[in-house]
mmCIF file of C-alpha atoms in Angstrom:
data_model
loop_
_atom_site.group_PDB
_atom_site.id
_atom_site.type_symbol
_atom_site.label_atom_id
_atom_site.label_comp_id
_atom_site.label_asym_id
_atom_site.label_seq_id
_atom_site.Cartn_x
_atom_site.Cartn_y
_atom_site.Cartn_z
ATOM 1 C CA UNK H 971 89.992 92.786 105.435
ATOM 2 C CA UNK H 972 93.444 92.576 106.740
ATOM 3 C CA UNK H 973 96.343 92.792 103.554
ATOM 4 C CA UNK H 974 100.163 92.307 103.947
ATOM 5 C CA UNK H 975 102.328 93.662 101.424
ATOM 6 C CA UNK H 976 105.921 92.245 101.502
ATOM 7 C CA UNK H 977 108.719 95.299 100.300
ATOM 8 C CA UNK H 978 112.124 93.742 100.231
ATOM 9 C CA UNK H 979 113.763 95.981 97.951
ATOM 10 C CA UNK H 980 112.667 99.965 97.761
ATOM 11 C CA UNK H 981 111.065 99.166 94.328
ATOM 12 C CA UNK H 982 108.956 97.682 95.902
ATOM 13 C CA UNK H 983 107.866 100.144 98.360
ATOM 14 C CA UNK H 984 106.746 102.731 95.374
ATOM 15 C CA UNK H 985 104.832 99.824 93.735
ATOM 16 C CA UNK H 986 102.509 99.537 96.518
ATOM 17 C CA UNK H 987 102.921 102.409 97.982
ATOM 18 C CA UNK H 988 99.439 103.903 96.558
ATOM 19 C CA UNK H 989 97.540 100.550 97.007
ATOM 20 C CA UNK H 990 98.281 100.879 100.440
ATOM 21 C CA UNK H 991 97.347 104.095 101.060
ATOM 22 C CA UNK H 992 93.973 103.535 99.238
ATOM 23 C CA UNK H 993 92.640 100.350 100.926
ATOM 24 C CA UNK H 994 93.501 102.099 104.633
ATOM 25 C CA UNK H 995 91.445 104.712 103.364
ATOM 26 C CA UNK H 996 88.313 102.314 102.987
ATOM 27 C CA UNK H 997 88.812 100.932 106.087
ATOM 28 C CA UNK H 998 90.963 98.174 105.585
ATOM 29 C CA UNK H 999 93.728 96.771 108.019
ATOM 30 C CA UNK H 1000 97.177 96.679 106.072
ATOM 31 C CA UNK H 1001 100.758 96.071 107.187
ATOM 32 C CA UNK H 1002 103.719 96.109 104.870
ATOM 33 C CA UNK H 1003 106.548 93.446 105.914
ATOM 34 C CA UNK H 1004 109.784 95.336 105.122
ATOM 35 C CA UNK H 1005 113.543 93.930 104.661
ATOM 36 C CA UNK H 1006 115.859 96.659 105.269
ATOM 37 C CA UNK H 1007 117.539 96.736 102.189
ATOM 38 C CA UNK H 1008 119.600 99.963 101.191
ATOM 39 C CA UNK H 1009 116.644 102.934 101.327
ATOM 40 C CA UNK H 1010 113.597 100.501 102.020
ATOM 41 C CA UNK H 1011 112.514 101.432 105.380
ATOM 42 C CA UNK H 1012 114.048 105.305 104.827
ATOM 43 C CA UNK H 1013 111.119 105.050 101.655
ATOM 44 C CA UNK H 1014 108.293 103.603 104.446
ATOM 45 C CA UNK H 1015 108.798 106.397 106.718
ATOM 46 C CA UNK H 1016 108.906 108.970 103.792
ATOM 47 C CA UNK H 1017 105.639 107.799 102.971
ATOM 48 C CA UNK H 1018 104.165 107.491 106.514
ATOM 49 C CA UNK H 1019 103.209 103.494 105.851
ATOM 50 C CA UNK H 1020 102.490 100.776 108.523
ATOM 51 C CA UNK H 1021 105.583 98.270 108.327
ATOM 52 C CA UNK H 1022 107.473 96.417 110.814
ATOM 53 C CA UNK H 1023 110.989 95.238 109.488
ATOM 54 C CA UNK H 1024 111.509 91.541 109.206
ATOM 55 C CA UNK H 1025 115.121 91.097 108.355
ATOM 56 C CA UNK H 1026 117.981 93.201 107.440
ATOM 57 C CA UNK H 1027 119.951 92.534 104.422
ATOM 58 C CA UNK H 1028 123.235 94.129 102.548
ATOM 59 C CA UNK H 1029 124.177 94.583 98.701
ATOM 60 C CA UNK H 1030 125.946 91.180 98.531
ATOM 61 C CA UNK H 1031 124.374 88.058 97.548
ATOM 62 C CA UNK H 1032 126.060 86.170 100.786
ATOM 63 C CA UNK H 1033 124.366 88.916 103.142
ATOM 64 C CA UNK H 1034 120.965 87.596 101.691
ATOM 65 C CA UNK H 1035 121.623 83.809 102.172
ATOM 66 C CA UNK H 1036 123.136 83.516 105.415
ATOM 67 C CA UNK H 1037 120.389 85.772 106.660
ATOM 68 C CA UNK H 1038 117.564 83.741 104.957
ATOM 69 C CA UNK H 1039 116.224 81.159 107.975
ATOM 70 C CA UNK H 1040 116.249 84.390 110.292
ATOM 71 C CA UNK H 1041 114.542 86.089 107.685
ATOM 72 C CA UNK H 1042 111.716 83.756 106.940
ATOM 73 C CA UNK H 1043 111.312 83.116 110.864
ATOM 74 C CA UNK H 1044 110.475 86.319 111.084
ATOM 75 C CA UNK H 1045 108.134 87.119 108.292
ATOM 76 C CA UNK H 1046 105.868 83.909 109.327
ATOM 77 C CA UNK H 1047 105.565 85.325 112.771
ATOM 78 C CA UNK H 1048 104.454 88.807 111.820
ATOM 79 C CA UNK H 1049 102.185 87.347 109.363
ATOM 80 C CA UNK H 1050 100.880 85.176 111.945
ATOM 81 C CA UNK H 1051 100.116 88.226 114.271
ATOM 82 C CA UNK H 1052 98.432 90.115 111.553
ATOM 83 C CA UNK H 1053 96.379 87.313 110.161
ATOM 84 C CA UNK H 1054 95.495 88.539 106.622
ATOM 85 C CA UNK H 1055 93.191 87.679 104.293
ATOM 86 C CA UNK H 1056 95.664 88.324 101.271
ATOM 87 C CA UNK H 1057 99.827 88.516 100.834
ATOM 88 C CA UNK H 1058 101.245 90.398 98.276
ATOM 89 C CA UNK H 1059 104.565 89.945 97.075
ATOM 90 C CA UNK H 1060 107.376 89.197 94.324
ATOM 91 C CA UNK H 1061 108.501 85.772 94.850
ATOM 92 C CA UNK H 1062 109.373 83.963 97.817
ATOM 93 C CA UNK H 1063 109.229 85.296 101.257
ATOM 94 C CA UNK H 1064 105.832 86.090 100.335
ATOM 95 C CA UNK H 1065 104.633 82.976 98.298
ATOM 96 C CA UNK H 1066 106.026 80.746 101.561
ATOM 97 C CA UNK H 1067 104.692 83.145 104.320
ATOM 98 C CA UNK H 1068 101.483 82.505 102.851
ATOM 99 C CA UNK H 1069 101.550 78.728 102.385
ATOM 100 C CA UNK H 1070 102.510 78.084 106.143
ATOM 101 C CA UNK H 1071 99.671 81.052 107.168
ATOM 102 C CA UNK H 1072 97.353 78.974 104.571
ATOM 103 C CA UNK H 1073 96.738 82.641 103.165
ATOM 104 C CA UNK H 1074 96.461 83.278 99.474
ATOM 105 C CA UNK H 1075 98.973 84.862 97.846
ATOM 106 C CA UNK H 1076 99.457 87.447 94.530
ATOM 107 C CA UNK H 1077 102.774 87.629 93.092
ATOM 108 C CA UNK H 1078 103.300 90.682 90.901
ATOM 109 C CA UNK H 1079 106.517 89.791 89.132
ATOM 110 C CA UNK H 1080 108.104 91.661 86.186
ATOM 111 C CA UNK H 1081 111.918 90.016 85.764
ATOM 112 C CA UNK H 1082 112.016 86.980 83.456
ATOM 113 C CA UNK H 1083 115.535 85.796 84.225
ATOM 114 C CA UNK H 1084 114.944 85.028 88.251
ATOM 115 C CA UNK H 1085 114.138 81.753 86.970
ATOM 116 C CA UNK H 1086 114.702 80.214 90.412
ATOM 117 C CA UNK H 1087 112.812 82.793 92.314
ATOM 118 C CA UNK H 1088 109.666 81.289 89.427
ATOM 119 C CA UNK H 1089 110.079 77.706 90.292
ATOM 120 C CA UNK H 1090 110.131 78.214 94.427
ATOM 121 C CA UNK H 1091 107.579 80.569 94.765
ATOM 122 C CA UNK H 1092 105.027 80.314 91.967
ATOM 123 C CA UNK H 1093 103.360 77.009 92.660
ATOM 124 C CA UNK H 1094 102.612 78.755 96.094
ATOM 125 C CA UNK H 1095 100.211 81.655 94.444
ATOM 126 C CA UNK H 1096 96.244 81.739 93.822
ATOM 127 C CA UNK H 1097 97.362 84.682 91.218
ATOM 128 C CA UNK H 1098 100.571 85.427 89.398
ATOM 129 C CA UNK H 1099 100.600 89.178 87.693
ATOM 130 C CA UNK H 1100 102.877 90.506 85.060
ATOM 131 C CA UNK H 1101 103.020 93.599 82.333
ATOM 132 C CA UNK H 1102 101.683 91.811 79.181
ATOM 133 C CA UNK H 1103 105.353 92.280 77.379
ATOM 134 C CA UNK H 1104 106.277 88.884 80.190
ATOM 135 C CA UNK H 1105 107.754 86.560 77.842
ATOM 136 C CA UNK H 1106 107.523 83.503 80.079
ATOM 137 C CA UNK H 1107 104.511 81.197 80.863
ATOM 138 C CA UNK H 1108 104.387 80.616 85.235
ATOM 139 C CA UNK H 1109 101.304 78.753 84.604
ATOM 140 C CA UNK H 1110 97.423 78.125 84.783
ATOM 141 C CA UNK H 1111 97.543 81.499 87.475
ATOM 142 C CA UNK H 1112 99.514 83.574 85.271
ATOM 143 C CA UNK H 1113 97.585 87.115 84.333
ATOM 144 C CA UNK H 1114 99.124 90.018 82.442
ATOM 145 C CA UNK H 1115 97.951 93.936 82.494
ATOM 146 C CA UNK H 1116 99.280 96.073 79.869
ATOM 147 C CA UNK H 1117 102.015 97.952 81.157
ATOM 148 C CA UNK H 1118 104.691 97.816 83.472
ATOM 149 C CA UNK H 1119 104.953 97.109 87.147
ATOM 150 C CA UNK H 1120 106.452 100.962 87.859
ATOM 151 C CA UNK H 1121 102.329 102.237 86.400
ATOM 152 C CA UNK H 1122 101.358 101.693 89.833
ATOM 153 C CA UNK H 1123 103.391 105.093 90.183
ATOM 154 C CA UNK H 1124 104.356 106.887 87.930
ATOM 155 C CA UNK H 1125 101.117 106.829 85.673
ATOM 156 C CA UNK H 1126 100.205 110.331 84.956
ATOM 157 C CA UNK H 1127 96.753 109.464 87.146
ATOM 158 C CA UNK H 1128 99.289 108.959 90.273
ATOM 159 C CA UNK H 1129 102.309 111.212 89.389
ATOM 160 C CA UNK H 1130 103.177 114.821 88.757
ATOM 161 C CA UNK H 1131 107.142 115.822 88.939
ATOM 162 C CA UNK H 1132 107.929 118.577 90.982
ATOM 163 C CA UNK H 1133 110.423 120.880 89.000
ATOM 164 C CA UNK H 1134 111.827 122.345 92.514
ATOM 165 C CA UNK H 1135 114.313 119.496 93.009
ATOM 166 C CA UNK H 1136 116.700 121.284 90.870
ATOM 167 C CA UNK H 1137 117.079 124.057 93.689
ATOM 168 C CA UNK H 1138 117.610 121.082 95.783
ATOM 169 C CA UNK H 1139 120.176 119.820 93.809
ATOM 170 C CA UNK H 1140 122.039 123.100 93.654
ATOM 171 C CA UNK H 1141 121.075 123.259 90.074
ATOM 172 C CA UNK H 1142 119.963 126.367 87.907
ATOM 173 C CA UNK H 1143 116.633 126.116 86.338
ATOM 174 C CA UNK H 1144 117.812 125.314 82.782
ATOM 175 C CA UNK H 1145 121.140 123.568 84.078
ATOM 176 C CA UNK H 1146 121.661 120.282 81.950
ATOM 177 C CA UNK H 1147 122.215 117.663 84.146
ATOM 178 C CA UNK H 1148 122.678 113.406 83.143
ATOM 179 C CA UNK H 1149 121.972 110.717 86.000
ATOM 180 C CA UNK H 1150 124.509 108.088 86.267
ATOM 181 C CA UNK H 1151 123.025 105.199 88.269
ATOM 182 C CA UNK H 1152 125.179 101.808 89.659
ATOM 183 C CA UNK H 1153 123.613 98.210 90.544
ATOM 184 C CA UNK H 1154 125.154 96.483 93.397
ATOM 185 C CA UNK H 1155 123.733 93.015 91.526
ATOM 186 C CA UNK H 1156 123.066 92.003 95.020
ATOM 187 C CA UNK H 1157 119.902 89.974 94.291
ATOM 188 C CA UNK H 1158 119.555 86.403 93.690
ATOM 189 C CA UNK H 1159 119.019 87.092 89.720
ATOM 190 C CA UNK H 1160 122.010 88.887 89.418
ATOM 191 C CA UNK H 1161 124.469 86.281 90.233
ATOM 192 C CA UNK H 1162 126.518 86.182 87.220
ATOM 193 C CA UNK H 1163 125.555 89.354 85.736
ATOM 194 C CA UNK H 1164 127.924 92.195 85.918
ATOM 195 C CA UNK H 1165 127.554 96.143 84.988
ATOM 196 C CA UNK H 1166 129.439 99.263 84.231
ATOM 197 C CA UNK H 1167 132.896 98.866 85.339
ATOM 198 C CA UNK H 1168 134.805 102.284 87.319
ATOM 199 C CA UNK H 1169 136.333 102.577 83.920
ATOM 200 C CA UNK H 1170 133.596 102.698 81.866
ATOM 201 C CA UNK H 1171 131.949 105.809 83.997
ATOM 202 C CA UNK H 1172 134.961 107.586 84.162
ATOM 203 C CA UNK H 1173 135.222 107.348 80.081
ATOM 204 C CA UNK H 1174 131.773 108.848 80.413
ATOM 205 C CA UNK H 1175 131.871 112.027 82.619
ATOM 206 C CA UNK H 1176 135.318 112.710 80.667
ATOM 207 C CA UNK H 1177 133.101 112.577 77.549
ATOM 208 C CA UNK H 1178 129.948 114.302 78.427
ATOM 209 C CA UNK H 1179 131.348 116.187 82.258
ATOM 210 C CA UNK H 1180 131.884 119.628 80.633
ATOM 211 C CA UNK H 1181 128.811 120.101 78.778
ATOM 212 C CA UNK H 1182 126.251 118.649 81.440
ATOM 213 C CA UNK H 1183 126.440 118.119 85.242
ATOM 214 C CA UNK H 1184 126.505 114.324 86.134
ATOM 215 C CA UNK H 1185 124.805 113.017 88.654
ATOM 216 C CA UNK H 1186 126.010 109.519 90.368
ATOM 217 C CA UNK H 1187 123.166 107.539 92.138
ATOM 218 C CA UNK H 1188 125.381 104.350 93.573
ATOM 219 C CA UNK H 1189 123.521 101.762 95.157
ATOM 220 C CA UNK H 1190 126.738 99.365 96.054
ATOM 221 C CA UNK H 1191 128.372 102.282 97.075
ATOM 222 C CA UNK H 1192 132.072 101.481 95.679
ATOM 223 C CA UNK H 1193 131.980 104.136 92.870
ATOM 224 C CA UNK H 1194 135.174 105.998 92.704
ATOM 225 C CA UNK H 1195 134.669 109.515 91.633
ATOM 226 C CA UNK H 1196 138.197 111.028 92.698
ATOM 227 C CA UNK H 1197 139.104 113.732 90.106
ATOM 228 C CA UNK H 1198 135.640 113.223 87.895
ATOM 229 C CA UNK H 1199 133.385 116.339 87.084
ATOM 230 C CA UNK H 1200 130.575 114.358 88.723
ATOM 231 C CA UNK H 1201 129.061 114.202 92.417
ATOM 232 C CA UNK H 1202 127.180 111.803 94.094
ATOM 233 C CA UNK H 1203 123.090 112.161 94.491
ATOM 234 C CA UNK H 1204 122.554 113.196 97.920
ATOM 235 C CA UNK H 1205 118.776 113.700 98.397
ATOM 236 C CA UNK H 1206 116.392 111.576 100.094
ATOM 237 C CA UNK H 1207 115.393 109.072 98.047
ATOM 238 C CA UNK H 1208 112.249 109.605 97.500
ATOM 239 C CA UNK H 1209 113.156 112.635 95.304
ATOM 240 C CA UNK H 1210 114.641 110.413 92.831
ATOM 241 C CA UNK H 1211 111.615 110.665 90.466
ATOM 242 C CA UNK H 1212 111.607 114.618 90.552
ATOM 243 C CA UNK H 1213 115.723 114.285 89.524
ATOM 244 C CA UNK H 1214 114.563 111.814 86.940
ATOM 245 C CA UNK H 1215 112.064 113.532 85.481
ATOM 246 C CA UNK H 1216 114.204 116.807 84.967
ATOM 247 C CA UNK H 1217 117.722 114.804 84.014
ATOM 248 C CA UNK H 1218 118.070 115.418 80.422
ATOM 249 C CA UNK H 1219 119.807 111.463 80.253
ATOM 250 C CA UNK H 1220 119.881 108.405 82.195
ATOM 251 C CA UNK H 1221 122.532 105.652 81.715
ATOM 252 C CA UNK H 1222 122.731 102.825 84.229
ATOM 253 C CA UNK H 1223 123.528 99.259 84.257
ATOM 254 C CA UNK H 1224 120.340 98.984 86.916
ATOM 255 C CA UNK H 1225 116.967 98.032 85.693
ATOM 256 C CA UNK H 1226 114.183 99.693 86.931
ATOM 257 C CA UNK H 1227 115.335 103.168 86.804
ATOM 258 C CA UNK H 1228 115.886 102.801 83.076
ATOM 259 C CA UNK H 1229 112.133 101.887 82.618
ATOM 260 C CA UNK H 1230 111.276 104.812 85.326
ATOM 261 C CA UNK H 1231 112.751 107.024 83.158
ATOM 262 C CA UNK H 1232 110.887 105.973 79.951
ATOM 263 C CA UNK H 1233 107.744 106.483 82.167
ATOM 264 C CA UNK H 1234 108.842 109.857 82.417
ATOM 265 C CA UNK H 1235 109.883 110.906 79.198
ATOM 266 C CA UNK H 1236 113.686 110.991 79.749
ATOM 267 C CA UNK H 1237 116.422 109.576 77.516
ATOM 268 C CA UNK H 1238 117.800 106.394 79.123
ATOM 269 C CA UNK H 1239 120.787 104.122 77.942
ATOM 270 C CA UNK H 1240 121.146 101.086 79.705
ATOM 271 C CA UNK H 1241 123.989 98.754 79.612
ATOM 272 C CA UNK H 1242 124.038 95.229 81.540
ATOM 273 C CA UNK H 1243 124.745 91.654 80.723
ATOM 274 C CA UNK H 1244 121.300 91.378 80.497
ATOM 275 C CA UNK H 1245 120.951 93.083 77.553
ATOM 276 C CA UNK H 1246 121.315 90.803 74.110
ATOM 277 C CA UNK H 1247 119.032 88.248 72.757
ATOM 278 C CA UNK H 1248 116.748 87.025 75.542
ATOM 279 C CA UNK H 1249 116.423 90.479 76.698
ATOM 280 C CA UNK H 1250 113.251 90.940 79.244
ATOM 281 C CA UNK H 1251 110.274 92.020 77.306
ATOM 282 C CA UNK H 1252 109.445 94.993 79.067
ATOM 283 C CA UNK H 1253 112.789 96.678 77.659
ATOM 284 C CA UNK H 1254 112.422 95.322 74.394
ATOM 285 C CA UNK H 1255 109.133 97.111 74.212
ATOM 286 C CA UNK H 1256 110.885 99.961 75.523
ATOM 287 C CA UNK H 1257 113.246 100.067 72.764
ATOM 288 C CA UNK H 1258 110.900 99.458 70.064
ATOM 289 C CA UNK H 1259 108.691 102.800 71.256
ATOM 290 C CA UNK H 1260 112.536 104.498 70.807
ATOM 291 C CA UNK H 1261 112.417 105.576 74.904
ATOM 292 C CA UNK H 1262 115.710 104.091 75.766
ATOM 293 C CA UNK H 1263 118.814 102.335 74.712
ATOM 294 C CA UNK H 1264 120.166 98.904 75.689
ATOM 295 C CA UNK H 1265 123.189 98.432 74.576
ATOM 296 C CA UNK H 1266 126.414 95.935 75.678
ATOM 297 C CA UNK H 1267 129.422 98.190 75.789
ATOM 298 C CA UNK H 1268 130.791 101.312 77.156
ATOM 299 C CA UNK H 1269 131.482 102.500 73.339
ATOM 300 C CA UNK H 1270 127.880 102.097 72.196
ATOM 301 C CA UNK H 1271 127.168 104.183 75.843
ATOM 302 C CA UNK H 1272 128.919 107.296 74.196
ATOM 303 C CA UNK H 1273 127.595 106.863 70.645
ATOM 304 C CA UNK H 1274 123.840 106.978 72.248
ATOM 305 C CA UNK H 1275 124.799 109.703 74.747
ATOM 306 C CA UNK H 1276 126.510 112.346 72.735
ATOM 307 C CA UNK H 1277 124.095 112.635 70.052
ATOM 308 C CA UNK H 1278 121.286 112.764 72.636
ATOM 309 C CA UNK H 1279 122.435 115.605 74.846
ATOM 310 C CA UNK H 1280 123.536 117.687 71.526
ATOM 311 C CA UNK H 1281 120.007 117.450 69.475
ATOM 312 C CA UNK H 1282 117.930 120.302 70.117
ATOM 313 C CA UNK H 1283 114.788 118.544 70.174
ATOM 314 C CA UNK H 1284 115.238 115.370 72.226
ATOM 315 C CA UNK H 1285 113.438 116.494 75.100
ATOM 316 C CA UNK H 1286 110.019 117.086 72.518
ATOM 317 C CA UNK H 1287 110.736 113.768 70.936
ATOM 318 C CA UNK H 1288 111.057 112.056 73.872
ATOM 319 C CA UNK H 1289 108.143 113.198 75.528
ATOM 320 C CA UNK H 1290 105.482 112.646 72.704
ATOM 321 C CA UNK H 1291 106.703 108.979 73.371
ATOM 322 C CA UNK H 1292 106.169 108.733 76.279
ATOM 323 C CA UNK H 1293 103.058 110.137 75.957
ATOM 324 C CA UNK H 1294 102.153 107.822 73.491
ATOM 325 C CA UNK H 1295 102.619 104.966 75.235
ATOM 326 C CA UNK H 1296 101.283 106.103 78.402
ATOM 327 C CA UNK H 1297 97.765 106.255 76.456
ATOM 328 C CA UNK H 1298 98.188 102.668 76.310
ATOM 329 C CA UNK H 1299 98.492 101.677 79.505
ATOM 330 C CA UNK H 1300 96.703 100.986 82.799
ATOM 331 C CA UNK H 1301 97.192 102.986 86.337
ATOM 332 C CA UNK H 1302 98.211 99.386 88.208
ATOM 333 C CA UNK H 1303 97.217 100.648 91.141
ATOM 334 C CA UNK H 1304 93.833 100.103 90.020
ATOM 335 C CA UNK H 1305 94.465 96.629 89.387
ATOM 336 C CA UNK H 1306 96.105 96.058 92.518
ATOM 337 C CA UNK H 1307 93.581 97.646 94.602
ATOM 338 C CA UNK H 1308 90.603 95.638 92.767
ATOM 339 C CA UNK H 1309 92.599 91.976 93.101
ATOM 340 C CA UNK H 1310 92.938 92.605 97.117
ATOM 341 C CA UNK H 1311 89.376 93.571 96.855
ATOM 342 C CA UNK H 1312 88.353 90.363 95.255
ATOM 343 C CA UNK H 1313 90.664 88.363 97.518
ATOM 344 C CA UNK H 1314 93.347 87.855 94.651
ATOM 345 C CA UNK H 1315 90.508 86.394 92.281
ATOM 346 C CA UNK H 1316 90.642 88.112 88.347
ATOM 347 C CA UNK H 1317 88.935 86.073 86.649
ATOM 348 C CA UNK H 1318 86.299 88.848 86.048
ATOM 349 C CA UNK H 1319 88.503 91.815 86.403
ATOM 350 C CA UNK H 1320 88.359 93.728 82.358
ATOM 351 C CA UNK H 1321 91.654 94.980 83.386
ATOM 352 C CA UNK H 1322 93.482 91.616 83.203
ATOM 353 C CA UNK H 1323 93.650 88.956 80.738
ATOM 354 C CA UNK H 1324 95.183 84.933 81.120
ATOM 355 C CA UNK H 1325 98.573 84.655 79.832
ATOM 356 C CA UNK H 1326 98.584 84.030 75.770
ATOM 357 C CA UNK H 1327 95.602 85.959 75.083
ATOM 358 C CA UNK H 1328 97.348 89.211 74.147
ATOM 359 C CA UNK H 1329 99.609 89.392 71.199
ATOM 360 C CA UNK H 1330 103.256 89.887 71.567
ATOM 361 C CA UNK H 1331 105.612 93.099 70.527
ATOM 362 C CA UNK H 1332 107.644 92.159 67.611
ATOM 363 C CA UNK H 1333 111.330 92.874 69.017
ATOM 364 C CA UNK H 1334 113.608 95.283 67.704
ATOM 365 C CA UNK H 1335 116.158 94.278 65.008
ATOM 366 C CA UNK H 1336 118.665 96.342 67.098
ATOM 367 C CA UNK H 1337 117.935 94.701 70.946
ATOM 368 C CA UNK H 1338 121.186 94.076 72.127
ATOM 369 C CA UNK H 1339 123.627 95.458 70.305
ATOM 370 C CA UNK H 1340 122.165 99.342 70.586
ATOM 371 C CA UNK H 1341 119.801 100.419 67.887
ATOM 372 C CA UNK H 1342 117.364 103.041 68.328
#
């Protein structure tokens, strides 16, 4: 069978990363359809995967749109080349690549606000996957697996941290250290939405920069650190995980580094516009299991942060959690690899179950306004 995986952001590229690597191994033909998008195509050469790169696009949401007909020309005539048998993807390049190749398609989507992304790409799809904490219905295709999109790697069946990237940091082997990681809200969902501000991280390496060394992973790039006890992340990208797993606290205004780092067992306080009522489920549950923090203002930041880096036994605390409600949850990259398998049909896959059929977490009293 011949699969094509679409990668536009480098999320992406660690969510099929191991799907990809497993059906070439049973002889498959596979080719991942890349956008060069901030460390994208430095994460497909990391990872030695087949990919040709259909379109380049910056952090800002005009780079996207006036690139978009070039884009799509593009994709449609690599996909035509290849001629697969099944396109994966996350919303539209891939849902439309596959209409005009008449290929089915499997959208594996985890972000209930890109409500437009939904409407344009999901009537396109023989299957539409999310974690089982998706609060919206896309459908009679919809199926949910219990977990989150990021168990297709960093499941304890397909991860192991690697304590050495504190050497490569420069760091001494019990060396507190806090990640500080910046959106560039470059995506069509984040128009509107806005993060931590240049004042709000310098409040917080003032606050915590003497006890702990902070970390600053940018992805816009326009962080000003002049005269901060903080230094930009300068590894390869593909470390992140290892610096993840060893921080002893995430904040970030991002998204899926804050569930990353629950995956991992390390403190995370996130801070977005997202965050308040109609939260995305996935963090809600997140919150509820007490792995991370959402909360809507830079105070709140340094009344979760503080407490977290002084308590003796947060790292124990956090990592029965996580351990907890890793127990719970699939490896996705089982799931993925058994939907190509069976052409993007579930129906009779244990793993997965129609939208509605699973019960839903109870929220937190405290989403939103940053309760433990």
């Amino acid at each position: 069978m011949n699969y094509l995986f679409f990668t536009n952001t480098p999320a992406h590229v660690h969510l099929y990363k191991h799907a990809v690597r497993r059906l070439r191994d049973r002889g498959h033909e596979v080719l991942v359809l890349a956008r060069d998008y901030t460390c994208t195509v430095d994460l497909l050469e990391w990872y030695d995967l087949p990919y040709v790169v259909y379109g380049v696009c910056g952090t800002s949401k005009g780079s996207l749109l006036s690139r978009l007909p070039a884009h799509y020309a593009r994709a449609i005539t690599h996909a035509r080349r290849f001629d697969p048998d099944l396109v994966f993807g996350m919303g539209g390049y891939a849902a439309h690549t596959g209409a005009v190749t008449r290929t089915p398609t499997v959208l594996l989507i985890d972000s209930e606000p890109a409500s437009f992304d939904h409407t344009i790409s999901t009537p396109f799809a023989r299957t539409i996957l999310t974690p089982n904490t998706f609060r919206k219905d896309l459908g009679e295709n919809h199926y949910v697996f219990t977990g989150f999109k990021e168990c297709a790697y960093l499941h304890p069946e397909t991860y192991e941290s690697d304590s050495s990237v504190r050497e490569r940091l420069g760091l001494e082997a019990d060396e507190p250290y806090a990640l500080l990681r910046l959106n560039a809200f470059g995506s069509q969902h984040d128009v509107g939405k806005r993060g931590l501000t240049d004042e709000d991280c310098r409040r917080l390496v003032d606050r915590i920069g003497d006890d702990v060394t902070v970390l600053v992973s940018d992805e816009g790039g326009d962080a000003d650190l002049e005269g901060l006890s903080a230094r930009s992340f300068d590894l390869h990208p593909a470390l992140m995980h290892d610096a993840l797993a060893e921080a002893d606290l995430l904040v970030a205004d991002t998204q899926t580094m804050v569930t990353e780092a629950a995956l991992l067992g390390t403190p995370a306080i996130r801070s977005n516009s997202f965050v308040g009522d109609d939260d995305m489920g996935n963090f809600v549950e997140l919150e509820n299991r007490g792995l991370i923090h959402n909360v809507a203002s830079a105070d709140a930041i340094l009344d979760r942060a503080v407490p977290l880096l002084e308590a003796d036994d947060t790292a124990q605390t956090w990592q029965r959690r996580r351990n907890a409600l890793l127990a719970e949850k699939v490896n996705l990259t089982d799931v993925i690899v058994d939907v190509a398998l069976n052409l993007g049909a579930v129906d009779d896959l244990e793993r997965l179950e129609q939208f509605g059929q699973t019960p839903e977490s109870e929220p937190a009293t405290s989403v939103g306004v940053g309760g433990d």
